[in-house]
XYZ file of C-alpha atoms in Angstrom:
193
model
C 1.853 -20.614 49.855
C 1.179 -18.179 46.500
C -1.490 -20.366 45.174
C -3.174 -20.296 48.634
C -3.040 -16.154 48.784
C -4.656 -15.426 45.638
C -6.806 -17.990 46.562
C -8.500 -16.831 50.049
C -8.578 -13.463 48.419
C -10.762 -14.795 45.545
C -12.247 -15.761 48.019
C -13.118 -13.108 50.201
C -13.512 -10.370 46.957
C -16.139 -13.053 46.334
C -18.455 -13.007 49.930
C -17.841 -9.089 49.767
C -18.316 -8.157 47.291
C -22.478 -8.519 46.973
C -22.704 -6.547 50.622
C -20.952 -3.948 48.428
C -23.153 -3.615 46.424
C -26.345 -3.711 48.564
C -24.657 -0.926 50.272
C -24.015 1.239 47.435
C -28.057 0.431 46.112
C -28.788 1.339 50.144
C -28.025 4.415 49.578
C -29.022 4.822 46.017
C -32.121 4.033 46.864
C -31.732 7.091 49.814
C -31.146 9.745 47.523
C -34.629 9.036 44.911
C -37.152 8.526 47.956
C -35.095 12.605 49.664
C -35.602 13.052 45.656
C -39.054 12.635 45.669
C -39.860 13.522 49.037
C -38.852 17.148 47.651
C -41.096 16.518 44.982
C -43.902 15.679 47.674
C -43.974 18.724 49.692
C -43.172 21.098 46.231
C -47.211 20.062 44.753
C -48.105 22.218 48.060
C -46.691 24.856 46.259
C -48.919 28.131 44.482
C -47.081 28.047 41.115
C -47.271 23.838 41.106
C -48.442 23.201 37.129
C -49.523 19.492 36.454
C -49.163 17.864 33.280
C -49.108 14.075 31.666
C -45.257 12.161 31.183
C -44.990 11.938 27.972
C -45.565 8.831 26.274
C -42.103 7.849 25.509
C -41.809 8.006 29.399
C -44.489 4.407 28.829
C -41.976 2.920 25.507
C -39.064 3.271 27.658
C -41.126 1.068 30.828
C -41.731 -1.613 28.935
C -38.329 -1.682 27.381
C -36.782 -1.589 31.125
C -39.182 -4.234 32.157
C -38.512 -6.965 29.090
C -34.889 -6.111 29.895
C -35.161 -6.762 33.575
C -37.048 -10.278 31.852
C -33.945 -11.177 29.104
C -31.253 -10.685 31.656
C -33.166 -12.979 34.277
C -32.736 -15.588 31.471
C -29.522 -14.770 30.786
C -28.895 -15.972 34.345
C -31.370 -18.927 33.932
C -29.388 -20.099 31.446
C -25.369 -20.014 32.355
C -26.101 -21.113 35.369
C -27.795 -24.463 32.652
C -24.726 -23.866 30.557
C -25.937 -22.436 27.039
C -23.717 -19.896 26.065
C -25.433 -19.008 23.025
C -28.549 -17.726 24.410
C -26.801 -16.884 27.558
C -24.869 -14.309 25.147
C -27.659 -14.259 22.905
C -30.223 -12.990 26.168
C -26.979 -10.167 27.443
C -26.747 -8.837 23.767
C -31.123 -8.535 24.043
C -30.944 -6.735 27.377
C -27.552 -4.408 26.177
C -30.080 -3.406 23.522
C -32.823 -2.618 25.592
C -30.961 -0.088 27.434
C -30.084 1.575 25.063
C -33.526 1.574 23.950
C -34.357 2.734 27.795
C -32.173 5.384 27.611
C -33.581 6.964 23.410
C -36.832 6.971 24.860
C -36.231 8.959 27.995
C -34.250 11.280 25.732
C -38.035 11.385 23.145
C -39.639 12.059 26.149
C -37.704 15.062 27.132
C -38.143 16.128 23.214
C -41.338 15.514 24.312
C -41.958 18.308 27.434
C -39.353 20.177 25.588
C -42.233 20.360 22.663
C -45.110 21.824 24.621
C -42.785 24.393 25.957
C -41.436 22.127 29.157
C -38.047 22.821 30.245
C -36.219 21.582 33.228
C -35.260 25.293 33.914
C -35.662 29.082 32.109
C -38.545 30.602 32.324
C -40.297 27.805 30.956
C -39.737 25.881 33.317
C -42.467 24.430 36.186
C -41.217 23.412 39.975
C -43.196 19.760 38.227
C -41.524 19.783 35.064
C -37.589 20.661 37.229
C -38.364 17.886 39.107
C -39.352 14.970 36.547
C -36.428 16.422 33.717
C -34.264 16.055 37.156
C -34.066 12.758 39.049
C -34.993 11.649 35.222
C -31.526 12.814 34.629
C -30.058 10.750 37.604
C -32.094 8.034 37.182
C -30.557 7.747 32.989
C -26.299 8.093 35.413
C -27.483 4.864 36.810
C -28.623 3.176 33.621
C -25.858 4.319 31.998
C -23.907 2.907 34.828
C -25.355 -0.154 34.244
C -24.803 -0.274 30.406
C -20.902 -0.220 31.737
C -21.967 -3.006 34.070
C -23.547 -4.797 30.673
C -20.882 -4.719 28.368
C -18.238 -5.479 30.622
C -20.704 -9.195 31.182
C -20.930 -9.297 28.014
C -17.737 -8.806 27.590
C -16.577 -12.051 29.535
C -19.541 -13.808 28.737
C -17.805 -13.510 25.121
C -13.842 -14.762 26.399
C -15.938 -17.688 28.109
C -14.757 -16.487 31.782
C -18.349 -17.261 32.768
C -19.717 -21.475 33.220
C -22.323 -22.655 36.330
C -20.076 -22.638 38.607
C -18.259 -18.881 37.606
C -20.440 -16.052 36.469
C -20.487 -14.168 39.876
C -20.426 -11.422 37.450
C -22.796 -11.302 35.034
C -24.575 -12.352 38.947
C -24.156 -8.488 40.343
C -24.798 -6.889 37.361
C -28.034 -8.534 36.717
C -29.136 -7.212 40.580
C -27.493 -3.579 39.676
C -29.520 -4.528 36.904
C -33.090 -5.488 38.425
C -32.342 -2.491 40.849
C -32.216 0.476 38.141
C -35.526 -1.723 36.681
C -37.512 -1.431 39.769
C -36.776 1.940 40.695
C -37.220 3.633 36.832
C -40.487 1.148 38.238
C -40.964 2.877 41.182
C -39.909 6.994 39.707
C -42.134 6.157 36.294
C -45.307 5.291 39.599
C -44.673 8.109 41.215
C -45.237 10.170 38.788
C -47.608 9.160 37.137
C -49.982 8.408 40.639
C -48.373 11.508 42.403
C -49.817 14.556 40.225
């Protein structure tokens, strides 16, 4: 009886995991849509100053795209029961994710070197939006890095197999979401000046 209840609980948990993740991603999407809408409206202000994106943002974009590819490969190899390659690609995803955050902060440094700050007399409306929206995204990437660490730990401790990799799959969905979100933000900043 006890085992049946445990199995039912695990099955119910598995059924609700993906819908809960999708609901949270929809709410995050709404938040970023609101922020980018405010950016568009603020462009009409007389004190709007346009400038190019920092070069480090281009590098971070390449890293985040590569990290999505490595996570896809990790998921592919867990389905093929190749534990070693799954682990290697998860580690690669983690390293690329940390590299993304590093280059985001490098980008902030480039903005500061040109005299553009988040707040204060050397800030502009556009620079404040770019810092604020990018920092909000970095918070989500850091959450993704925590998820990656948990997924990697579970992989190393052999909790995933071809028939049981829900945690890895959920981590991949979230990671791809924050990757796509950054690509949207990057293209938005690049095209909407």
